[in-house]
XYZ file of C-alpha atoms in Angstrom:
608
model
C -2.882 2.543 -11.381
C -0.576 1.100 -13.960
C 3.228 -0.100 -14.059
C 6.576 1.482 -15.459
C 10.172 1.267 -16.591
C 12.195 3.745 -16.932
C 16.049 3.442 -18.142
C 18.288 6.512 -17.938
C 22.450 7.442 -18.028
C 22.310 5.696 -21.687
C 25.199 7.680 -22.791
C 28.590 7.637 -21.251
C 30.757 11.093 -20.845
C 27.617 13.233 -22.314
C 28.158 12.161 -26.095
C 24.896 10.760 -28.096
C 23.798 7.478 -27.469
C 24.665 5.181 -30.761
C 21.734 4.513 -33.097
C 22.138 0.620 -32.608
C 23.015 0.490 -29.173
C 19.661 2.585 -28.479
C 17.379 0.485 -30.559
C 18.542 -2.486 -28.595
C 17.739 -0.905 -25.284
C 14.692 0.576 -26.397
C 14.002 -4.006 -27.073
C 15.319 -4.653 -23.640
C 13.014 -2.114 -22.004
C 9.727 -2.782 -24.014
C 11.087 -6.740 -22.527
C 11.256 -5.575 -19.048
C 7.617 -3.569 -19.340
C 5.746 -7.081 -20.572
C 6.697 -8.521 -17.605
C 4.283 -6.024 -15.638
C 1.462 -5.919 -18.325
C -1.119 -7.325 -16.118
C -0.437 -3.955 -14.186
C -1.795 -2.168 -17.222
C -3.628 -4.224 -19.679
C -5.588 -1.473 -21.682
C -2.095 0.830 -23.373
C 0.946 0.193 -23.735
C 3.414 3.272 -24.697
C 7.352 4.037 -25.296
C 9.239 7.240 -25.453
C 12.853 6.942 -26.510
C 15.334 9.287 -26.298
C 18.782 10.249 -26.497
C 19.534 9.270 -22.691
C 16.126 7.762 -21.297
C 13.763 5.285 -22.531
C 9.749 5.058 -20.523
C 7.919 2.537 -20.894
C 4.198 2.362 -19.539
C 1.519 -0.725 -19.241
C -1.646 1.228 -18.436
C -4.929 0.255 -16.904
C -7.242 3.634 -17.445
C -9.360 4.479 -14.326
C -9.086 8.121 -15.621
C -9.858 9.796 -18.392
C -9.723 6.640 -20.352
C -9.277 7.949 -23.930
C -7.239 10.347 -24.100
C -5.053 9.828 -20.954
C -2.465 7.247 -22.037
C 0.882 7.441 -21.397
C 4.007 8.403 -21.206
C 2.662 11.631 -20.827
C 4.479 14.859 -22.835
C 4.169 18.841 -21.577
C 2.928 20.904 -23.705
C 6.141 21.960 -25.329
C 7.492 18.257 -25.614
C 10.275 19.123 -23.995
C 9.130 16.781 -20.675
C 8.053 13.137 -20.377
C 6.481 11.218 -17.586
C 5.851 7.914 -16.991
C 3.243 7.811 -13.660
C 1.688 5.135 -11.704
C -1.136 6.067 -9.417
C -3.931 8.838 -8.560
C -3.579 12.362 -7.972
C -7.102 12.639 -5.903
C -6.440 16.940 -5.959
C -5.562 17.264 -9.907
C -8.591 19.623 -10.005
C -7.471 21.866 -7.526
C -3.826 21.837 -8.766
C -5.724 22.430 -12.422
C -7.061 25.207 -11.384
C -4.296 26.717 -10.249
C -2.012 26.710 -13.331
C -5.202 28.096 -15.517
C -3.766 30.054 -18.264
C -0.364 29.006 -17.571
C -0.084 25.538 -19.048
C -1.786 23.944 -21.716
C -3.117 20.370 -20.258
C -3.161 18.063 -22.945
C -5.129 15.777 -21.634
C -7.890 14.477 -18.707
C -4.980 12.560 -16.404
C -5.079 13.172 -13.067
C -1.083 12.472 -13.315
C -0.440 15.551 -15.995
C -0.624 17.881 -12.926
C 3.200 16.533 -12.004
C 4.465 18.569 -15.406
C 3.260 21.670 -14.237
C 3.860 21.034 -10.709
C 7.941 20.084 -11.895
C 7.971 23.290 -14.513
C 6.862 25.970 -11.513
C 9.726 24.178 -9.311
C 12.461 25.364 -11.471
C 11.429 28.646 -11.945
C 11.057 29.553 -8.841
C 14.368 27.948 -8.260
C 16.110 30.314 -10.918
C 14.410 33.104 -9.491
C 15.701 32.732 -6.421
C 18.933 31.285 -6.580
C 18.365 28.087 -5.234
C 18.109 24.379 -6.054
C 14.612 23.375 -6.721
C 12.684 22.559 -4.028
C 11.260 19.174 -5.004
C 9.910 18.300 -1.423
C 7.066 21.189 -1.432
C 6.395 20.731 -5.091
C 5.785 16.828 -4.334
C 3.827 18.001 -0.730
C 0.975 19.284 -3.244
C 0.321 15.863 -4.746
C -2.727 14.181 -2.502
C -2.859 10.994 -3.663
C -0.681 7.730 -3.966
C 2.389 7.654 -6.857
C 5.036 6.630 -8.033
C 6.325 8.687 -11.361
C 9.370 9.046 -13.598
C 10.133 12.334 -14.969
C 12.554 13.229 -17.543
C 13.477 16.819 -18.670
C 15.090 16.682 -22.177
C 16.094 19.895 -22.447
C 17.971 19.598 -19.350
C 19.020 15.858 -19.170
C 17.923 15.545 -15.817
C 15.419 13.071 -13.928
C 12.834 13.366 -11.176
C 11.860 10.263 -9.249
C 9.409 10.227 -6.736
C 7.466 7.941 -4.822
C 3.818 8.379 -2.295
C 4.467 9.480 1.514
C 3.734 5.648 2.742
C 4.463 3.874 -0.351
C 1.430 2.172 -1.150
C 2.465 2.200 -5.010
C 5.424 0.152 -5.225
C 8.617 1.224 -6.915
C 12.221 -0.588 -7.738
C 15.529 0.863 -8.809
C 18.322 -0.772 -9.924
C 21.742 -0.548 -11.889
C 23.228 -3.016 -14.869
C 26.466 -4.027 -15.669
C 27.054 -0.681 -17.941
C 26.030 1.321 -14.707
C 22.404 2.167 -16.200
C 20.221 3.435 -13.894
C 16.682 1.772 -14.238
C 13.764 2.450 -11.836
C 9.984 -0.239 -12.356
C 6.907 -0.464 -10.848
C 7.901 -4.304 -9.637
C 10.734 -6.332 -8.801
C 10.515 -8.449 -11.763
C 10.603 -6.373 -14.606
C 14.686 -5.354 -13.258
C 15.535 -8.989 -12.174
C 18.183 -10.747 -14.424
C 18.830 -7.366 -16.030
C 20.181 -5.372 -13.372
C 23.071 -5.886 -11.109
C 21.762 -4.797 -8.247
C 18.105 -4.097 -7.224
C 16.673 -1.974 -4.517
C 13.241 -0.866 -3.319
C 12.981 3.262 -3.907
C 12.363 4.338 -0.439
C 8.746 5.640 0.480
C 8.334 9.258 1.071
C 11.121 10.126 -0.984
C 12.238 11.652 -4.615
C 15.790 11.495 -6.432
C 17.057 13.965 -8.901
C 20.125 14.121 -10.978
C 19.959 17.613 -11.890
C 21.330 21.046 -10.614
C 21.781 20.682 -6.884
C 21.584 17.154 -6.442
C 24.821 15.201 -5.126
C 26.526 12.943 -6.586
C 26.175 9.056 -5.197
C 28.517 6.192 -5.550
C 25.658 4.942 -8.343
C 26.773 5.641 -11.699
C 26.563 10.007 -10.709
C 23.132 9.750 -10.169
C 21.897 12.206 -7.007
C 21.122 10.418 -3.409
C 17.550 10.137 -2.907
C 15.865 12.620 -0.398
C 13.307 12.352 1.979
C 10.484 14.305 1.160
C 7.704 13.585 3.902
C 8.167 14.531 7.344
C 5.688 14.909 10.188
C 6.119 16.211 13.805
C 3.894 13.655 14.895
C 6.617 10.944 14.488
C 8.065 11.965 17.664
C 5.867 11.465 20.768
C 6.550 14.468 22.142
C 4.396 16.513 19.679
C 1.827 14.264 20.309
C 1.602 13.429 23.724
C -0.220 16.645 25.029
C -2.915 16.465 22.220
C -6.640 17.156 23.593
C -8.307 14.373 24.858
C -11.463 12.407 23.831
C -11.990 10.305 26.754
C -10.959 10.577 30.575
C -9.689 7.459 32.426
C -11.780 6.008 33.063
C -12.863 5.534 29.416
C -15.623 8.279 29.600
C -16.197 10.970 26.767
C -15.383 14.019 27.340
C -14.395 15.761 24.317
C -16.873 14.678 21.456
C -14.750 17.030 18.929
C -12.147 14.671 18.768
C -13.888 11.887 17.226
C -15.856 13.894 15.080
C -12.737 15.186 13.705
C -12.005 11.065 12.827
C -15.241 10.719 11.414
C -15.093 13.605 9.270
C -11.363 13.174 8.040
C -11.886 9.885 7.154
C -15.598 10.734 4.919
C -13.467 13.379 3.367
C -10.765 10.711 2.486
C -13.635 8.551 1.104
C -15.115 10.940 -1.006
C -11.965 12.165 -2.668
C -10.944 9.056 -3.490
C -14.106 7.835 -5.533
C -12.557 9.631 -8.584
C -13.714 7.755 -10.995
C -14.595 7.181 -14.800
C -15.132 3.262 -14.468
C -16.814 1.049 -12.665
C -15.725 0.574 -9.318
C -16.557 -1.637 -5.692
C -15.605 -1.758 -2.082
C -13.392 -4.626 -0.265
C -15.861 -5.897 2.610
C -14.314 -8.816 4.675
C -17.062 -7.864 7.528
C -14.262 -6.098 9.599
C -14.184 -2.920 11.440
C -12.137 -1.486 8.707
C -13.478 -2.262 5.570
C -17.136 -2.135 6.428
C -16.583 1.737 7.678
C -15.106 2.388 4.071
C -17.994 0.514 2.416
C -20.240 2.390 4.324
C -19.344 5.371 3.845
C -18.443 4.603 -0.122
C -22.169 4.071 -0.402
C -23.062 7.384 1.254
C -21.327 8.914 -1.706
C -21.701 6.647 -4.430
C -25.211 7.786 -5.426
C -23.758 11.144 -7.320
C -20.189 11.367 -9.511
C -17.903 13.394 -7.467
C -15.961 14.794 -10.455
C -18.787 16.819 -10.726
C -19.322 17.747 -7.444
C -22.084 15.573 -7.067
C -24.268 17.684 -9.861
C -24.638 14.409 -11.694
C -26.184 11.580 -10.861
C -22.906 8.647 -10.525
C -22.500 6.116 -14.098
C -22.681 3.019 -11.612
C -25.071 3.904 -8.814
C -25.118 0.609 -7.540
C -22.350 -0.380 -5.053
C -21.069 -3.593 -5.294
C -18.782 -5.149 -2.072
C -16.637 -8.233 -2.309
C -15.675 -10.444 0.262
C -13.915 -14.020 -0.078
C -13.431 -16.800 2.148
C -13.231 -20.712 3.054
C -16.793 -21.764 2.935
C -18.783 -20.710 6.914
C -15.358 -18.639 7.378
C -15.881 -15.887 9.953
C -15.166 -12.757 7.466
C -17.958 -14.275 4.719
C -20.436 -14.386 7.676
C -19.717 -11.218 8.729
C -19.431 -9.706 5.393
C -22.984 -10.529 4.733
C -24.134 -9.117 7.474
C -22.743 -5.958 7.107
C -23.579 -5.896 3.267
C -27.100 -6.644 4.450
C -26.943 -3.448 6.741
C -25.230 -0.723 4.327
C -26.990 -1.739 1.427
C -24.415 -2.812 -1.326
C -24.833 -5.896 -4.063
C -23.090 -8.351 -2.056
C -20.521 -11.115 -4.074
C -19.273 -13.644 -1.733
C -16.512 -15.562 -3.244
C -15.375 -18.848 -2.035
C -12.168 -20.482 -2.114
C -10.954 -23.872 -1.410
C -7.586 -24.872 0.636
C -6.515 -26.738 -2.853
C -7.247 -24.365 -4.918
C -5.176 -21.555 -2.418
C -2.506 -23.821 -2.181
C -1.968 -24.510 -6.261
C -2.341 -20.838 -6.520
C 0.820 -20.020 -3.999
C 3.566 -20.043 -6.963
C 1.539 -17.521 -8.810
C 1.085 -15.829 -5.892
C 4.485 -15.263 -4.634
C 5.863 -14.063 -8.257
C 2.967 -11.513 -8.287
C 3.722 -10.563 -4.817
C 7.295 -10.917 -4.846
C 7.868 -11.192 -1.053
C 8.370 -14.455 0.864
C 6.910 -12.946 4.150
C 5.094 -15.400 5.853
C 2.349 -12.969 6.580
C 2.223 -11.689 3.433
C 1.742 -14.992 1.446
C -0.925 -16.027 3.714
C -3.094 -13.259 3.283
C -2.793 -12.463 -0.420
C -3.538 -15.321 -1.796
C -7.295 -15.423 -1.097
C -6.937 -11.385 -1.732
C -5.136 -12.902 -5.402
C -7.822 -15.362 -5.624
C -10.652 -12.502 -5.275
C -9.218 -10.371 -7.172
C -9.804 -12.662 -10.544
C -13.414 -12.607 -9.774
C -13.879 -8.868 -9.368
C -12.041 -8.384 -12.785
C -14.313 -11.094 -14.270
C -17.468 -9.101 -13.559
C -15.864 -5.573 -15.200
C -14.565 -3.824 -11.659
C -11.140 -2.251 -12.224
C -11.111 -0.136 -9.198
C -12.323 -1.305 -5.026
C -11.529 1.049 -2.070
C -9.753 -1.172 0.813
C -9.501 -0.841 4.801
C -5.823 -1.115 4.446
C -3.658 1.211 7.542
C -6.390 1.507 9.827
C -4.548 -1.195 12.662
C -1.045 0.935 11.897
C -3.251 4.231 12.178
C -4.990 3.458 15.593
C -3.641 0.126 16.884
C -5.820 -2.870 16.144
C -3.626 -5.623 16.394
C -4.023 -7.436 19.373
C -0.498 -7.572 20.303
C -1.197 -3.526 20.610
C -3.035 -4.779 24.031
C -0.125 -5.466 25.695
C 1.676 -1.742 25.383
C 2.954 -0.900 28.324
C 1.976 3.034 28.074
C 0.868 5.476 25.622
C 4.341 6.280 24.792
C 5.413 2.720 23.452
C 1.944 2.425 21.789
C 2.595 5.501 19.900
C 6.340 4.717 18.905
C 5.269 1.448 18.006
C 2.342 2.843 15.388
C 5.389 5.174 14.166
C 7.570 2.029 13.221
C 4.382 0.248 11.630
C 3.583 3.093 9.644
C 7.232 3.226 8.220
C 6.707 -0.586 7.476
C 3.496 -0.491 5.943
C 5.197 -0.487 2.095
C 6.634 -3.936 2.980
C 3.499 -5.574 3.828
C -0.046 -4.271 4.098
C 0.399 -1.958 0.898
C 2.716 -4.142 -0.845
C -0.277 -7.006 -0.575
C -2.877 -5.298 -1.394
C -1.196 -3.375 -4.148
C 0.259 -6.523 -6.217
C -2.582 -9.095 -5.213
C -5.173 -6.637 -7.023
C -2.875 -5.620 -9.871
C -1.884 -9.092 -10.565
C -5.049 -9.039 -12.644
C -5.713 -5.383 -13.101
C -7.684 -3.916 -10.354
C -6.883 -0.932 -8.798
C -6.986 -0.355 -4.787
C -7.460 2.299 -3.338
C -7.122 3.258 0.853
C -8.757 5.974 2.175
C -7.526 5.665 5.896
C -4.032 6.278 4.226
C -4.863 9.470 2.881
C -1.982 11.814 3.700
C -4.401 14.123 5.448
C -6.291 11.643 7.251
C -2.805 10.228 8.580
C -2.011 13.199 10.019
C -5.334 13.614 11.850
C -5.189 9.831 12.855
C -1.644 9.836 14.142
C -2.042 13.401 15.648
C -4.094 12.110 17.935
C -3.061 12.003 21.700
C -2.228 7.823 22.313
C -3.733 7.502 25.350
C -7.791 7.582 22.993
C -6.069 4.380 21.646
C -4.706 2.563 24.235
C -6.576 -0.544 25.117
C -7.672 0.781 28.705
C -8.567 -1.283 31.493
C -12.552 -0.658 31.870
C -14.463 -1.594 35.110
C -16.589 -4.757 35.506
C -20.143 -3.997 33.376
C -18.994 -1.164 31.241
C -20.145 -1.382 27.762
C -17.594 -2.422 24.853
C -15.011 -4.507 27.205
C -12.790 -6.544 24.661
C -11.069 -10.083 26.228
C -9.053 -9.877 29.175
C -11.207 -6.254 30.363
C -9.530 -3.912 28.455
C -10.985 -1.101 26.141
C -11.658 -3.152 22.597
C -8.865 -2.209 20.142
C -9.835 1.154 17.303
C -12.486 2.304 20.052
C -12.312 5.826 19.198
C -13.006 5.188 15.482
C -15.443 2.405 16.422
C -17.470 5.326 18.103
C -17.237 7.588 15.491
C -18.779 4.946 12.997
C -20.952 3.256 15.045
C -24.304 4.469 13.718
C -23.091 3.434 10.037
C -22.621 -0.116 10.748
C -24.855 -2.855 12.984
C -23.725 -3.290 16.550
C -22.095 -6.653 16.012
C -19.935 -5.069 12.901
C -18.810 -2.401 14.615
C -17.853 -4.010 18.046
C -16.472 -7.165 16.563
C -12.848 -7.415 17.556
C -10.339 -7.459 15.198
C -9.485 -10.317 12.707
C -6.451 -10.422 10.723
C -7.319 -11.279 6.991
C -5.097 -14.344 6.892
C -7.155 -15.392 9.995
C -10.835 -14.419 9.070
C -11.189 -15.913 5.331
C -11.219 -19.141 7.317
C -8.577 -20.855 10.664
C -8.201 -23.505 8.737
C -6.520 -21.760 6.097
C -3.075 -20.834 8.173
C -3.350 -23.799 9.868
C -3.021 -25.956 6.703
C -0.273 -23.990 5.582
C 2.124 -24.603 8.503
C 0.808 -28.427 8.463
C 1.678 -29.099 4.790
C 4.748 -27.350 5.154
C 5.944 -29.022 7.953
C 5.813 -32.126 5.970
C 6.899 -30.595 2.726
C 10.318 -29.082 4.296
C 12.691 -32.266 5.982
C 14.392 -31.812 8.901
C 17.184 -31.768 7.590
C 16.741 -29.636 4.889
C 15.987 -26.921 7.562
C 19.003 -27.975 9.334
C 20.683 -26.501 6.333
C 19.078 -23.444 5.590
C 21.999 -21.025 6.597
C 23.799 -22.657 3.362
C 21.406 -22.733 1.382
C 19.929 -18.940 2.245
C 23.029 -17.124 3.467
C 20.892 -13.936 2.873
C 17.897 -13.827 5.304
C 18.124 -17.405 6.673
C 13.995 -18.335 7.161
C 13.353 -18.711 10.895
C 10.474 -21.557 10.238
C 9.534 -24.200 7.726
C 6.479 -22.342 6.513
C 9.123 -19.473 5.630
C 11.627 -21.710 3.894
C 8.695 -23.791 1.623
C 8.075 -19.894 0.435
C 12.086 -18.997 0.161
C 12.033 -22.058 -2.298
C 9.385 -20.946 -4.613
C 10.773 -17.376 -4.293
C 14.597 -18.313 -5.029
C 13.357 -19.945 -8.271
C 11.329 -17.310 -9.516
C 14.003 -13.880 -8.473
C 17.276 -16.077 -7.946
C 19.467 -12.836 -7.282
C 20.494 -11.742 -3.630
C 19.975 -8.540 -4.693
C 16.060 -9.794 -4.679
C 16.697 -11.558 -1.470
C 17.007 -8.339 0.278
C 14.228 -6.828 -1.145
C 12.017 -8.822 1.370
C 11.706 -7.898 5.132
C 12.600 -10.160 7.745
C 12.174 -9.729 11.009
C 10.758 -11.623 13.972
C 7.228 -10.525 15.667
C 4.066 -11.512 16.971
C 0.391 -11.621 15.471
C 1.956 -8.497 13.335
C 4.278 -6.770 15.635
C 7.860 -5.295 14.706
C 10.553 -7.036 16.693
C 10.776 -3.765 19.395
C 7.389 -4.512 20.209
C 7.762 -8.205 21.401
C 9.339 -7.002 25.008
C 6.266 -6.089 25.936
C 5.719 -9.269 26.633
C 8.114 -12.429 28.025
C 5.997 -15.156 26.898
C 6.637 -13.814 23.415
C 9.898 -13.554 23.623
C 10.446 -16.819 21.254
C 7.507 -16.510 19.536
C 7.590 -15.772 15.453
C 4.108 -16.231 14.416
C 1.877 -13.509 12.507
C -1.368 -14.677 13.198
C -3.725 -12.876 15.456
C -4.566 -16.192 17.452
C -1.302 -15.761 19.056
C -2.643 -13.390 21.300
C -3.418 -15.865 24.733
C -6.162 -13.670 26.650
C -7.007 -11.148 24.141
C -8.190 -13.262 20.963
C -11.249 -14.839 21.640
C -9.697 -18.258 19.870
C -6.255 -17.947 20.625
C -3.971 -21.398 20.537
């Protein structure tokens, strides 16, 4: 994991760049990199060219010596500037042996190859270069920056889901400029966009031209049958109606999908740890993280692993219901439990730095990254740059609570289709930026691009929260089926009963009630009447809906002042977590805008 910036289009009508007017740019852009060092605190690198400048701000989980960056092909002719993991490298390795020279250990190096095989079999055949099956190879999560000197032409691309964030934006001169965060293109750039998820742009041969200063539209690279219910709906079975197995297959296939996942993804040459709030989610990662963690994988577990010892983190208000939790699953799996706690002053002094390392003023958001911020500083502290996470599991099989309330298997499904579109605006984007804000890398197994497809390819009726008879075991509130019971099952010999049945918590929620609740108090008081009144004039651009929301909009406004930065940030109404669509399932929610799980009357066990 690390952080870019990459400026291209330096020239105008194709003639060379002027000397002076290149040095200066080549200041601006080492600028605009500092302001994402804590991404990548161990290298720092420039390449400067004629018509692109790359700047990287590395943290090395990889091949730490000799894999800084940018990175340059073997015959210098290509330059890439990456941010992420390529969990297959080996495989893809292996299959340009005695075709291209690696330079290097990175993982990311792969992506030269990769780019270099595109466009000849593109000139072989006639045909623009098929970007979307060279990027379908990459297993992993990215966002890169390629430039081809030879050709003047760049490739952009960013991860199916978009857990590694990316920006791109355009200055007065028409520049195109694409960074790893919001911040490093704020007050430089005109206007500022997130690069959509799943999706690559190149301004080569074949692309077409865009109203943006020529450069090509971007292009959707991921697609998956299983967005549309229909491919899904006939899928084989687990359980009957009655909530009875009767296809064990199925949730073996969950189990082993997921331990595959797991495994791949403890590529590693420095020590790393597991995220364990004492949840469903993370305490199946951390489980099966320390089923692996005894050997190195890199050498297909040949060699016995440079940390054998796994360490799992969990933070919390002090007697908060994730630290006791946490503790007892720790206890179970075996790991060298840290519990860090946190006090409500200490969160709330904390929220400024929060929301500029975030750079969102979701109310959700906010709330649950800054005890995730606060952790983070601790794991760093004790040498950890890398901890696997339980992040996309609830978008995966429905664990919200609000999820209770679908109406059929065919609004459940659609509705984990529209959270897995949104996960880059929230889930990933707070886990991502909390952890880098002081260099730690996170990494989420249940989003594993083949593990998705497994997850979501399952038929929605195993997720639905089923009404059970009267006495049958794992009944959540209100008698239905507890939410994630098919990948409860699978897990359930991993993890001690009370772990693995307890119903879900959202993170905001577990690290301590009184947590949220403070929030909306103080900010109640902190935001006047009729300072709310007046929010439409003072935010034109995504008016907030509450005071909490507006007390963030504040801090946020005076840290990325442009409306270009504004719109960066979702906002849209829901319950405990839902998208808007999902709140007719529902009348009583039907003026409800509150993200907390305790929203949930008759499903959470503490609901308000």
């Amino acid at each position: 994991m690390c952080g870019f910036v990459g400026a291209f289009d330096l020239s105008s009508g194709g003639a060379p760049i002027a000397e002076g007017l290149k040095e200066e740019l080549r200041s601006q852009v080492l600028e605009m990199s500092k302001k994402i060092r804590h991404r990548g605190p161990d290298w720092s690198g420039v390449y400067t060219g004629d018509n692109a400048i790359l700047s990287h701000e590395r943290l090395s989980i990889v091949d730490p010596l000799s894999g800084k960056q940018p990175l340059v092909s073997d015959d210098e002719k290509i330059i890439l500037a990456a941010n992420g993991e390529i969990y297959n490298h080996k495989t893809l390795r292996a299959e340009f042996s005695g075709k291209y020279n690696f330079r290097t250990g990175s993982d990311c190096e792969v992506i030269i190859p990769l780019y270099k095989e595109c466009l000849v079999q593109a000139k072989a055949s006639g045909t623009a270069p098929d970007f979307s099956k060279m990027i379908e190879k990459l297993s992993g999560i990215f966002a890169f920056a390629l430039y081809d000197s030879q050709l003047d032409a760049y490739l952009i691309a960013r991860d199916e889901i978009g857990v590694i964030p990316l920006y791109q934006g355009w200055d007065k001169a028409g520049r195109y400029y694409v960074a790893s965060e919001l911040k490093a293109l704020e007050g430089e750039c005109q206007t500022i966009e997130e690069f959509p998820n799943g999706s690559y742009l190149y301004n080569g041969v074949g692309a077409s031209a865009d109203s943006n200063a020529g450069a090509s539209k971007p292009v959707k690279w991921y697609h998956r049958d299983w967005e549309s219910y229909e491919a899904v709906k006939n899928a084989p079975k687990a359980t009957d109606e009655k909530g009875e197995i009767i296809n064990p297959t199925v949730i073996e296939k969950v189990r082993n999908g997921l331990e595959n996942a797991v495994k791949a993804q403890l590529m590693s040459d420095v020590p790393y740890g597991v995220l364990l709030s004492g949840g469903l989610d993370s305490s199946i990662i951390a489980a099966i993280t320390q089923k692996f963690s005894k050997k190195r994988i890199e050498t297909d577990s040949k060699e016995a692993a440079w940390w054998p010892q796994l360490h799992s983190f969990a933070v919390g208000l002090e007697g908060s219901p994730d630290l006791i939790a946490a503790q007892k699953a720790a206890d179970y799996i075996g790991t060298v439990h840290h519990e860090v706690h946190f006090t409500i002053q200490e969160a709330l002094d904390a929220l400024p730095d929060v929301i500029y390392h975030i750079e969102t003023y979701d109310i959700t958001t906010v709330r649950a990254s800054t005890p995730m911020y606060l952790l983070a500083r601790v794991i760093k502290s004790m040498g950890i740059k890398m901890v696997l996470s339980g992040e996309g599991s609830d978008e995966l099989f429905g664990g919200y609570l609000y999820f209770h309330k679908a109406p059929n298997p065919q609004e459940f499904h659609e509705e984990l289709v529209r959270k897995m579109s949104k996960l880059h605006l929230y889930d990933c984007l707070r886990a991502n930026k909390s952890l880098m804000a002081w260099g730690v890398e996170g990494r989420v197994p249940f989003l594993d691009k083949d593990f998705i497809d497994i997850a979501m390819g399952l038929n929605p009726s195993d997720k639905m929260n089923i009404r059970l008879d009267e006495g049958v075991e794992h009944r959540g509130n209100g008698g239905q089926r507890i939410e994630k019971w098919i990948l409860r099952k699978a897990f359930e010999d991993l993890l001690p009963e009370n772990i693995a049945w307890r119903q879900k918590e959202q993170f905001s929620d577990g690290v301590g009630y009184n947590w949220i609740d403070t929030l909306k108090k103080m900010t109640e008081e902190k935001v006047s009447d009729a300072e709310f009144a007046r929010r439409e004039n003072r935010f034109p651009v995504n008016p907030p809906k509450t005071k909490e929301e507006y007390y963030y909009r504040e801090i946020y406004s005076r840290l990325f002042p442009s409306d270009s930065a504004a719109k960066c940030v979702p906002h849209e109404a829901g319950v405990a977590c839902s998208t808007a669509k999902a709140l007719e399932w529902d009348a009583a929610w039907k003026n409800m805008d509150e993200p907390s799980g305790r929203a949930i009357s008759g499903v959470h066990d503490k609901a308000y």
